[in-house]
Coordinates of C-alpha atoms in Angstrom, one line a residue:
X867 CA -23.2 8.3 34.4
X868 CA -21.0 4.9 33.7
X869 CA -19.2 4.6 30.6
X870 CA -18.5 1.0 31.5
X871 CA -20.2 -1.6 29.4
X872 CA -22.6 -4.5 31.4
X873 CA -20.7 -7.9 31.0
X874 CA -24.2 -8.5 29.0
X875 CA -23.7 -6.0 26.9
X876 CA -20.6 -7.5 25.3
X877 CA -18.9 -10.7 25.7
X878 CA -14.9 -11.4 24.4
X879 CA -15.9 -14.0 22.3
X880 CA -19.1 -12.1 20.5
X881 CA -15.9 -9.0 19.8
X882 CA -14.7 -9.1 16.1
X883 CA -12.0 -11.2 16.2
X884 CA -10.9 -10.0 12.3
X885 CA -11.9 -7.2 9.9
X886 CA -14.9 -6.9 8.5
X887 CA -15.9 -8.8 5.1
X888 CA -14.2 -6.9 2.1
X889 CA -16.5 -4.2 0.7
X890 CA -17.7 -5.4 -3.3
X891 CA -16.4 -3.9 -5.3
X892 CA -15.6 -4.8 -9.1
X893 CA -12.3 -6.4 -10.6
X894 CA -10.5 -4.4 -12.6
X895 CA -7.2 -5.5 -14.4
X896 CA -4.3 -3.3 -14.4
X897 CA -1.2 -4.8 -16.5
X898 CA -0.9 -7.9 -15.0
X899 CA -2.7 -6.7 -11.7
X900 CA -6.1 -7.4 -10.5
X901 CA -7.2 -4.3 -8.0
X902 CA -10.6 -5.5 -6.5
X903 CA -13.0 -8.0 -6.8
X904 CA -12.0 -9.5 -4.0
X905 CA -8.3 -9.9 -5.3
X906 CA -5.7 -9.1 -2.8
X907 CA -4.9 -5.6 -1.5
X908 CA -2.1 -4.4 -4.0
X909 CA 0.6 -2.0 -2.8
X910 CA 1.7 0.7 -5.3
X911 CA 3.7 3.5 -5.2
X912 CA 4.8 6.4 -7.3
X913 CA 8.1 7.7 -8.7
X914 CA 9.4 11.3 -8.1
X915 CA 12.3 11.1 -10.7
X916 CA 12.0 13.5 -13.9
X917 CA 10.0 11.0 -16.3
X918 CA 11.7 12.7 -18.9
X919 CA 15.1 11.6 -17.9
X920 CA 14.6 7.6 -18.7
X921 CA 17.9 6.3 -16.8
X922 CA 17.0 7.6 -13.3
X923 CA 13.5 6.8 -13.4
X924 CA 13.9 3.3 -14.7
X925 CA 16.2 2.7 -11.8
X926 CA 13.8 3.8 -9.4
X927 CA 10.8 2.0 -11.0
X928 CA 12.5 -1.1 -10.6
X929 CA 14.0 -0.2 -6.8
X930 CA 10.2 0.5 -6.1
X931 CA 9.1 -3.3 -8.0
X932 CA 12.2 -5.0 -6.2
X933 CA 10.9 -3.7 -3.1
X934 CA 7.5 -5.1 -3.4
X935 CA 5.6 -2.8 -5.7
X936 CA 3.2 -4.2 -7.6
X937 CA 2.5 -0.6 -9.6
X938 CA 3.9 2.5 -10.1
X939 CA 2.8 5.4 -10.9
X940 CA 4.9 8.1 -13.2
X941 CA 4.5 11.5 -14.2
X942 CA 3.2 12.7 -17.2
X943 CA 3.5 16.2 -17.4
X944 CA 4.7 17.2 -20.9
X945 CA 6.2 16.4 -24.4
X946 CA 9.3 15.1 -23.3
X947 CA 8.2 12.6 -20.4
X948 CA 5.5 11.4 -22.5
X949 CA 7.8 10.5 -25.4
X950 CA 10.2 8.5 -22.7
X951 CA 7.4 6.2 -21.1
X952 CA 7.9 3.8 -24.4
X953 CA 11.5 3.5 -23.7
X954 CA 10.9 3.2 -19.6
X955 CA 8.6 0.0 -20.8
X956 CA 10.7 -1.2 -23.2
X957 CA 13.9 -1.1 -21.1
X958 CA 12.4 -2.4 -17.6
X959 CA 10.8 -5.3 -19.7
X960 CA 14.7 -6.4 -20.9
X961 CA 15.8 -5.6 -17.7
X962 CA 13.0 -8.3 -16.4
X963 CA 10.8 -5.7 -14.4
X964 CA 7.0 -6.2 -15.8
X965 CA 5.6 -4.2 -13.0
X966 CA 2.5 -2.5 -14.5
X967 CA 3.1 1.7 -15.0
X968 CA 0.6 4.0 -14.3
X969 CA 0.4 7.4 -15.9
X970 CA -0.3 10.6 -13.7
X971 CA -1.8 13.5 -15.6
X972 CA -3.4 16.8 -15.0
X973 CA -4.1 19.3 -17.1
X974 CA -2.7 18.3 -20.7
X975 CA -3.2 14.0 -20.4
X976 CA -6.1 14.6 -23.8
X977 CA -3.2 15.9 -25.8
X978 CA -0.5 14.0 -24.5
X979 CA -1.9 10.8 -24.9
X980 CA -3.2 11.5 -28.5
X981 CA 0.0 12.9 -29.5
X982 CA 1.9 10.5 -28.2
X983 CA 0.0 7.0 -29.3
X984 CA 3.7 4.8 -27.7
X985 CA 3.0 6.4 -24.0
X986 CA -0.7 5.6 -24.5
X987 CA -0.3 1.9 -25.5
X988 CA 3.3 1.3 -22.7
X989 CA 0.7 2.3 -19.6
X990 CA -1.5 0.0 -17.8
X991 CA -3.7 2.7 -16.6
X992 CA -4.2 6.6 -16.5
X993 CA -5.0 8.6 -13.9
X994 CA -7.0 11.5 -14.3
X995 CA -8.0 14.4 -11.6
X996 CA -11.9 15.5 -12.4
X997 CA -10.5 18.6 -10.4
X998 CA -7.8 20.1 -13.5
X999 CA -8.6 17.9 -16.5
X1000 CA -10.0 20.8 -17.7
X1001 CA -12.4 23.6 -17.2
X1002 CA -15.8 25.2 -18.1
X1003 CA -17.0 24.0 -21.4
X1004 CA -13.5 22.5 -22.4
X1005 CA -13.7 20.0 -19.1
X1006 CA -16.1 17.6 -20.4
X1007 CA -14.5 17.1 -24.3
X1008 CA -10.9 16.9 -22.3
X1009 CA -12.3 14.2 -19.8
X1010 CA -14.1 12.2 -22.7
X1011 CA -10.6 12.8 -25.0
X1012 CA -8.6 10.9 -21.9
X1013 CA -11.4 7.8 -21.6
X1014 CA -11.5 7.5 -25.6
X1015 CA -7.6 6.7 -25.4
X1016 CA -8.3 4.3 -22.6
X1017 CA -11.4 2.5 -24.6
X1018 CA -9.1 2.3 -27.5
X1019 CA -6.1 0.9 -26.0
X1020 CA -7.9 -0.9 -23.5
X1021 CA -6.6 0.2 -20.3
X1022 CA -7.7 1.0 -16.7
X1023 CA -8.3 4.4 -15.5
X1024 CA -8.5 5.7 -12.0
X1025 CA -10.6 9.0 -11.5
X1026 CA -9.1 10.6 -8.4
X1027 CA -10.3 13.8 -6.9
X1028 CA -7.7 15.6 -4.7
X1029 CA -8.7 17.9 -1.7
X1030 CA -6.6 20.6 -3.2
X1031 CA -7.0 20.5 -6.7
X1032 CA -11.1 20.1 -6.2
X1033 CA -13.9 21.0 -9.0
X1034 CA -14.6 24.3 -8.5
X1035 CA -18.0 25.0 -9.8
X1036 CA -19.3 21.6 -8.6
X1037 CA -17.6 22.8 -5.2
X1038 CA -19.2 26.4 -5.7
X1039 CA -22.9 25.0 -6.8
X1040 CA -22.5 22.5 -3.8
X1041 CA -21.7 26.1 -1.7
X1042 CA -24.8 27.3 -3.0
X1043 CA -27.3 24.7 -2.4
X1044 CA -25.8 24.0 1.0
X1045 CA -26.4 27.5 1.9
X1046 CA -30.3 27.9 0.7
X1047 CA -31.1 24.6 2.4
X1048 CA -33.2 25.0 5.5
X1049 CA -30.4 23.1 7.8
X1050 CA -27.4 23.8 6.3
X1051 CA -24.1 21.7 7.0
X1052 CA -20.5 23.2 7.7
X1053 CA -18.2 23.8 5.1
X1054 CA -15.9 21.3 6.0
X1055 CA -19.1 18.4 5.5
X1056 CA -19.4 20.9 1.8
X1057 CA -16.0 20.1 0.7
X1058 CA -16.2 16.1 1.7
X1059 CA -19.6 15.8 -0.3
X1060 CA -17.9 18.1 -3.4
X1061 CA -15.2 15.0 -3.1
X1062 CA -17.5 12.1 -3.3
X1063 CA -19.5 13.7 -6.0
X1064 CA -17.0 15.0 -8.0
X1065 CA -15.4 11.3 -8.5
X1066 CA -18.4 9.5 -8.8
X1067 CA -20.3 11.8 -11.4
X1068 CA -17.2 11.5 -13.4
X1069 CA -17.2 7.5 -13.3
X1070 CA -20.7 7.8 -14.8
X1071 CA -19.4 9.9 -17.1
X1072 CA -16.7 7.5 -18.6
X1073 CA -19.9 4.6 -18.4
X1074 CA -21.8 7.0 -21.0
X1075 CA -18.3 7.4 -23.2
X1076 CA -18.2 3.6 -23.2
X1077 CA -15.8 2.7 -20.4
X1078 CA -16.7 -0.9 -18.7
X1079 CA -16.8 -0.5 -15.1
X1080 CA -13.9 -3.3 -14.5
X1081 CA -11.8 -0.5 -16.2
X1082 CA -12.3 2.2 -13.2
X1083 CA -11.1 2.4 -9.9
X1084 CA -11.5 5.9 -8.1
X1085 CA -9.9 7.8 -5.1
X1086 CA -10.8 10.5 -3.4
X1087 CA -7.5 11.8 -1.2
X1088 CA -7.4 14.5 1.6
X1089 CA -4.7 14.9 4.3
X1090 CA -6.8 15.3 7.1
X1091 CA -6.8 11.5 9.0
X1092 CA -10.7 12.5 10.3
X1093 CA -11.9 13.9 6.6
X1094 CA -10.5 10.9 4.7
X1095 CA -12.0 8.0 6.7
X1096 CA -15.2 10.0 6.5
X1097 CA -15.2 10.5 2.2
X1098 CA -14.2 6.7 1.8
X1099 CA -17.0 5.6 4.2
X1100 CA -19.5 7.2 2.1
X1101 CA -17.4 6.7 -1.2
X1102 CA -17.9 2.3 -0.8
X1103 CA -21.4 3.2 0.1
X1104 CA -22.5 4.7 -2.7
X1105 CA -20.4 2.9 -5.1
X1106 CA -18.9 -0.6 -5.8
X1107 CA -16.2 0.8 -8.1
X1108 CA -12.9 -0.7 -7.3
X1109 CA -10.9 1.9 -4.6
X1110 CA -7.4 3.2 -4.6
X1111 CA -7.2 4.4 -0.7
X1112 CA -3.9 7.3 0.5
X1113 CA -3.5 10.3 2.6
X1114 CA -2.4 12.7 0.2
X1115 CA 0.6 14.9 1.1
X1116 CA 1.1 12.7 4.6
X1117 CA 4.2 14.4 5.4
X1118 CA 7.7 13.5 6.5
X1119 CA 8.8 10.5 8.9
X1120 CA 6.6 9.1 12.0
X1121 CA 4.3 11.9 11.3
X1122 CA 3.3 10.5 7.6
X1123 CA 3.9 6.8 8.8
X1124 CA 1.0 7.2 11.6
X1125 CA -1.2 9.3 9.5
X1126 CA -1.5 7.3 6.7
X1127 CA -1.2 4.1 9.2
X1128 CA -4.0 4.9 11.2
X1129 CA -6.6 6.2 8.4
X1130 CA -5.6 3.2 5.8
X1131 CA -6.2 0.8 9.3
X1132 CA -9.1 2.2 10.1
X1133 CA -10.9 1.5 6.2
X1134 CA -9.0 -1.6 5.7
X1135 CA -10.7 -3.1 9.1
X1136 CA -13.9 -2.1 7.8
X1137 CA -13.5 -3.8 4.6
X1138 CA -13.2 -0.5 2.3
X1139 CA -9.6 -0.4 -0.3
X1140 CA -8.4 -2.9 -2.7
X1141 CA -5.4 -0.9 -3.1
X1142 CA -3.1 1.6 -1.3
X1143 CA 0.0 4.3 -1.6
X1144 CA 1.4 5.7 1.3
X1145 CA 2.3 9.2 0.1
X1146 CA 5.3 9.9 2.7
X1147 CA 8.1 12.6 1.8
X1148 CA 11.4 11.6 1.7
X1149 CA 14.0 13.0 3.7
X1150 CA 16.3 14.7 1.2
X1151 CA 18.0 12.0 -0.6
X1152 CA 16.2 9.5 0.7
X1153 CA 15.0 6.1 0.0
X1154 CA 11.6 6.1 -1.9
X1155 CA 10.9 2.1 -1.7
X1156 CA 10.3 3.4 2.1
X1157 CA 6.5 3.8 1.7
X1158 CA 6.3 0.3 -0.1
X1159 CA 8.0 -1.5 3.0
X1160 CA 5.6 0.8 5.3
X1161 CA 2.9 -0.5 3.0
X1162 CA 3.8 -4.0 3.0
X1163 CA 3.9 -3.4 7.0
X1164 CA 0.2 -2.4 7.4
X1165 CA -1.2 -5.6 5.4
X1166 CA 0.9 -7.4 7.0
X1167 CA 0.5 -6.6 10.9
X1168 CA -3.1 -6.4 10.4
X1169 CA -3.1 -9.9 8.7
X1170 CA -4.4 -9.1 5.2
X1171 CA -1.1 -10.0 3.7
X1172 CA 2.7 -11.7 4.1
X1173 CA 5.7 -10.1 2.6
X1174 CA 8.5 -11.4 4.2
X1175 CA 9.0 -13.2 7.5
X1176 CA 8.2 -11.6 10.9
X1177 CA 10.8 -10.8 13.3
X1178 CA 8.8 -10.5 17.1
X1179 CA 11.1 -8.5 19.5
X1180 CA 10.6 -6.6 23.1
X1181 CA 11.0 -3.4 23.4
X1182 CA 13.7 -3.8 26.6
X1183 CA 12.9 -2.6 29.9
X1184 CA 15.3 -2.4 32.7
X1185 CA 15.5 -5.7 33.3
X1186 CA 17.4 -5.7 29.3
X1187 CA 20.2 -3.5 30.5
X1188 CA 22.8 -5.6 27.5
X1189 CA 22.1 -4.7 23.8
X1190 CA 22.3 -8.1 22.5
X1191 CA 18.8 -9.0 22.1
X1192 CA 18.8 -5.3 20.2
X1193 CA 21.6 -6.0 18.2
X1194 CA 20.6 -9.4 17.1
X1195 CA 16.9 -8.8 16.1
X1196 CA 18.9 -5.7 14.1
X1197 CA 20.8 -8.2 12.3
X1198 CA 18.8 -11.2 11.9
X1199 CA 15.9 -8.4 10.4
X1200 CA 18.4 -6.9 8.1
X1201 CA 19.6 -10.4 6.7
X1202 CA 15.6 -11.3 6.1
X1203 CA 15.5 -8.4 4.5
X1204 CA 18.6 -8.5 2.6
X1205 CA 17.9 -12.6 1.4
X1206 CA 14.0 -12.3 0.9
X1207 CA 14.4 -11.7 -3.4
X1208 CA 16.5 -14.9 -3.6
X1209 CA 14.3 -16.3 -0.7
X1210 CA 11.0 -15.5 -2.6
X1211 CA 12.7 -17.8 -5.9
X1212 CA 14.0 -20.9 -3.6
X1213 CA 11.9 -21.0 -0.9
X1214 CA 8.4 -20.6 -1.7
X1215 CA 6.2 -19.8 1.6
X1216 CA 9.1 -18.6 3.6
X1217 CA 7.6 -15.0 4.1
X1218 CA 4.9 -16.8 6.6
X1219 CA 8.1 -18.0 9.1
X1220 CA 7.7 -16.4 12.2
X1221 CA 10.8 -15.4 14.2
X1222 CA 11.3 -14.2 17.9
X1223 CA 13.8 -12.5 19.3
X1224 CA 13.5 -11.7 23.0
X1225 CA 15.4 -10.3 25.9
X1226 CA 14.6 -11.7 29.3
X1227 CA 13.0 -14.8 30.9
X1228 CA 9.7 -13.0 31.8
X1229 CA 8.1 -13.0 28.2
X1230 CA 11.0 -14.7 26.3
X1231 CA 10.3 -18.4 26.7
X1232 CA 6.6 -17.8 25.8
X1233 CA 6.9 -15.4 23.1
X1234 CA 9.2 -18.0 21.6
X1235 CA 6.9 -21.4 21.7
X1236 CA 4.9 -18.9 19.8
X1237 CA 6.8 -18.7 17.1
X1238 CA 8.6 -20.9 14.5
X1239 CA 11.3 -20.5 16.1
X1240 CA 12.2 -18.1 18.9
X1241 CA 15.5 -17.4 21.3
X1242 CA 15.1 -16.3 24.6
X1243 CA 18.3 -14.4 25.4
X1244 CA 19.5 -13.7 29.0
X1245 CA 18.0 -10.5 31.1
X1246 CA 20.5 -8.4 33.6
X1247 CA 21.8 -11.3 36.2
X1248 CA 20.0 -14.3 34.4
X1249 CA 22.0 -16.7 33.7
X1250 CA 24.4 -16.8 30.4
X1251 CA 22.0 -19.0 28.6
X1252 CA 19.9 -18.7 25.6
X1253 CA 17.3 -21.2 25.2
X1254 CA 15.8 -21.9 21.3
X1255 CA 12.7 -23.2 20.6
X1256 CA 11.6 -24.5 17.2
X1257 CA 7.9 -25.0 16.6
X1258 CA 6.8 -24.6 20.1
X1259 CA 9.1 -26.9 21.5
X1260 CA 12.5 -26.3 23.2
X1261 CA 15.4 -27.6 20.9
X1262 CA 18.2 -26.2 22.5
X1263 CA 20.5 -23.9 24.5
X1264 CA 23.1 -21.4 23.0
X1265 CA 26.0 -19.9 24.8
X1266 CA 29.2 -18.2 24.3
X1267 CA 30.1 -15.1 21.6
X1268 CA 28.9 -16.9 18.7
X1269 CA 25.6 -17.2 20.0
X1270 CA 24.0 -14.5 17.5
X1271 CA 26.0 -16.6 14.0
X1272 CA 24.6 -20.0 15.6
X1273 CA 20.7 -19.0 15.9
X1274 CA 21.1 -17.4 12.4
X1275 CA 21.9 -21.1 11.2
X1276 CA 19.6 -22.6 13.3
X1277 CA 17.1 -19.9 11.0
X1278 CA 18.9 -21.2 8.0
X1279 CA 18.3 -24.3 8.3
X1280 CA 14.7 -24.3 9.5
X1281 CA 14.1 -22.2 6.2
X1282 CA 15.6 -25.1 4.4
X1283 CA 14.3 -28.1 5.7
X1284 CA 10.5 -25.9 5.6
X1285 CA 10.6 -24.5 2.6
X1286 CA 13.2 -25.9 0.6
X1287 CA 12.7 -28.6 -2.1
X1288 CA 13.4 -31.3 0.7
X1289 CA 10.8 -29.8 3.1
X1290 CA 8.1 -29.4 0.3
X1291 CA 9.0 -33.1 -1.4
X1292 CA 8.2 -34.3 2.2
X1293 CA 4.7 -32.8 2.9
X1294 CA 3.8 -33.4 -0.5

């Protein structure tokens, strides 16, 4: 048996050359946000600070918004952290931060937010887990309490079921039905349909209370790479409610980057999400804007968004024996980096610039005319030269120990004469 396709079969050009269209879904407004209806895919992320303690968390929310979050989420988990949200608004506003908060309760939100009418009015949208917003007959008045406070104050909500905080009894009656059917399915296709059902029967629930569908957006997060392309497939096909897509509990380092990379890919290319969080774990002490740069990372390597300019570079091979080429793409990525908030105020456009930095003449001088502007730096025994190219074009040849300060002007000014006033007076 062949496993190779015919050429008929399947032709380069008739391949997908992008992702699919964008699944419809409905606009919903979150603060200043817009999370689907075709808007583009917004990045948010979530604080891990004691809400409670207003100094450290406002510090983080606006590390998190420097960084490119466009919401965060907070905790709301009792008394204390509910009466600080006003003051986290209030001071992040003066501080010029007007990133859109997001409330995360479980268990107590009903009383919370009616208790405390300042944290209701400060967020932009609630969260709420169908799974532990309350249970037996108190689940339904505790659900409908949380949606009245959004109808009044006019905010979003996002109904997210969680793989380990699940409904129960719609789990258990799923259990049951499953096992008197004449073909029944495995437990692990049980627990998937209990996810799907579980959010959308509670999005129809909020409709009946009053709550506009361009005020819901719904999750419905697992850990398993497999399980959670599988719920959001059928999630966007039974629904067109805005989506909020993460691997929940993704873990630590590469192993949480390339979870959560390869199931948020995988949807994204088939048009399903209008929002993400990548849920990684911090190594102790760590820097939390990491999963917003990861984030950014995704939409932008699969071409869905730009952050901040690209920096191309090879990987090195034995032909790369010197670490220049490693050293400079280093530094010229941390000085992007580093410039891109005064960047993103004086040179509008900048984060589409292109940059290559490569290490020998076998891909260099290639890899470079693709790019705005690209430095092919000498291989082991090529000759001490480092030819520059600037829009496709060779402009010139470097040489010597300053080589590395003189293409980072050569940057500079490119950035300047493209996106500066000058640059945009001229096209205009």
């Amino acid at each position: 048996m062949s496993f190779i396709s015919s050429p008929e079969a399947e032709t380069p050009s008739e391949r997908p050359a992008g992702p699919a269209p964008r699944h419809r879904t409905v606009g919903v407004r979150v603060g200043s946000v817009t999370v689907g209806g075709g808007a583009p895919i917004v990045v948010q992320s979530m604080t891990n600070t004691d809400t409670a303690d207003v100094d450290a968390t406002v510090a983080q929310v606006a590390a998190l918004a420097r960084a490119g979050s466009e919401i965060v989420r907070i905790t709301v988990d009792r008394d204390e952290a509910a009466a600080a949200v006003p003051k986290i608004r209030e001071r992040l506003d003066r501080l010029g931060v007007d990133v859109p908060l997001v409330g995360d309760f479980h268990y107590i939100g009903h009383q919370l937010l009616a208790d405390h009418p300042a944290c209701a009015e400060a967020l932009a949208k609630y969260r709420i887990n169908p799974g532990n917003v309350g249970f037996k007959e108190k689940k339904d008045r505790q659900f409908g309490a949380i949606v009245e406070q959004a109808i009044k104050h006019g905010k979003a909500v996002r109904i997210g079921a969680n793989w380990g905080s699940l409904d129960q009894e719609l789990l258990t009656h799923l259990m049951n039905e499953n096992a008197a059917s004449a073909q029944p399915r495995d437990m692990r296709w049980v627990t998937r349909e209990a996810m799907i059902q579980s959010a959308l029967l509670s999005a129809a629930r909020a409709e009946e209370i009053g709550l506009g569908r361009d005020r819901i957006i719904l999750s419905a997060k697992v850990s398993a790479v497999q399980d959670l392309i599988a719920v959001y497939q059928e999630l966007a096909r039974r629904s067109d409610y805005a989506i909020h897509l993460g691997l929940t509990e993704a873990g630590m380092g590469t192993k949480g980057i390339v979870a959560s990379s390869a199931a948020i890919g995988i949807l994204l290319q088939q048009g399903i999400g209008d929002t993400i969080r990548y849920s990684l774990t911090p190594e102790p002490g760590g820097d939390r804007t990491v999963e917003v740069k990861t984030a950014q990372e995704l939409l932008q390597t699969m071409g869905f968004r730009t952050f901040v300019p690209l920096v191309a570079a090879c990987p090195g091979c034995g032909r790369t024996t010197s670490s220049v080429f490693q050293e400079l793409a280093r530094d010229i990525q941390n000085w992007i980096s580093h410039s891109m908030p005064e960047w993103r105020r004086t040179y509008p456009g900048v984060e589409n610039l292109n940059v290559a930095v490569m290490g020998c003449i076998v891909n260099g001088p290639g890899e470079s005319k693709h790019a705005n502007i690209g430095i092919s730096l000498p291989g082991t025994g090529e000759q001490p030269a480092a030819p520059v190219f600037i829009d496709g074009r060779k402009a010139l040849t470097l040489r010597g120990p300053t080589l590395a300060q003189d293409f980072q002007k050569i940057v500079l000014d490119y950035i300047e004469k493209s996106y500066g006033r000058s640059g945009r007076d001229a096209a205009e």
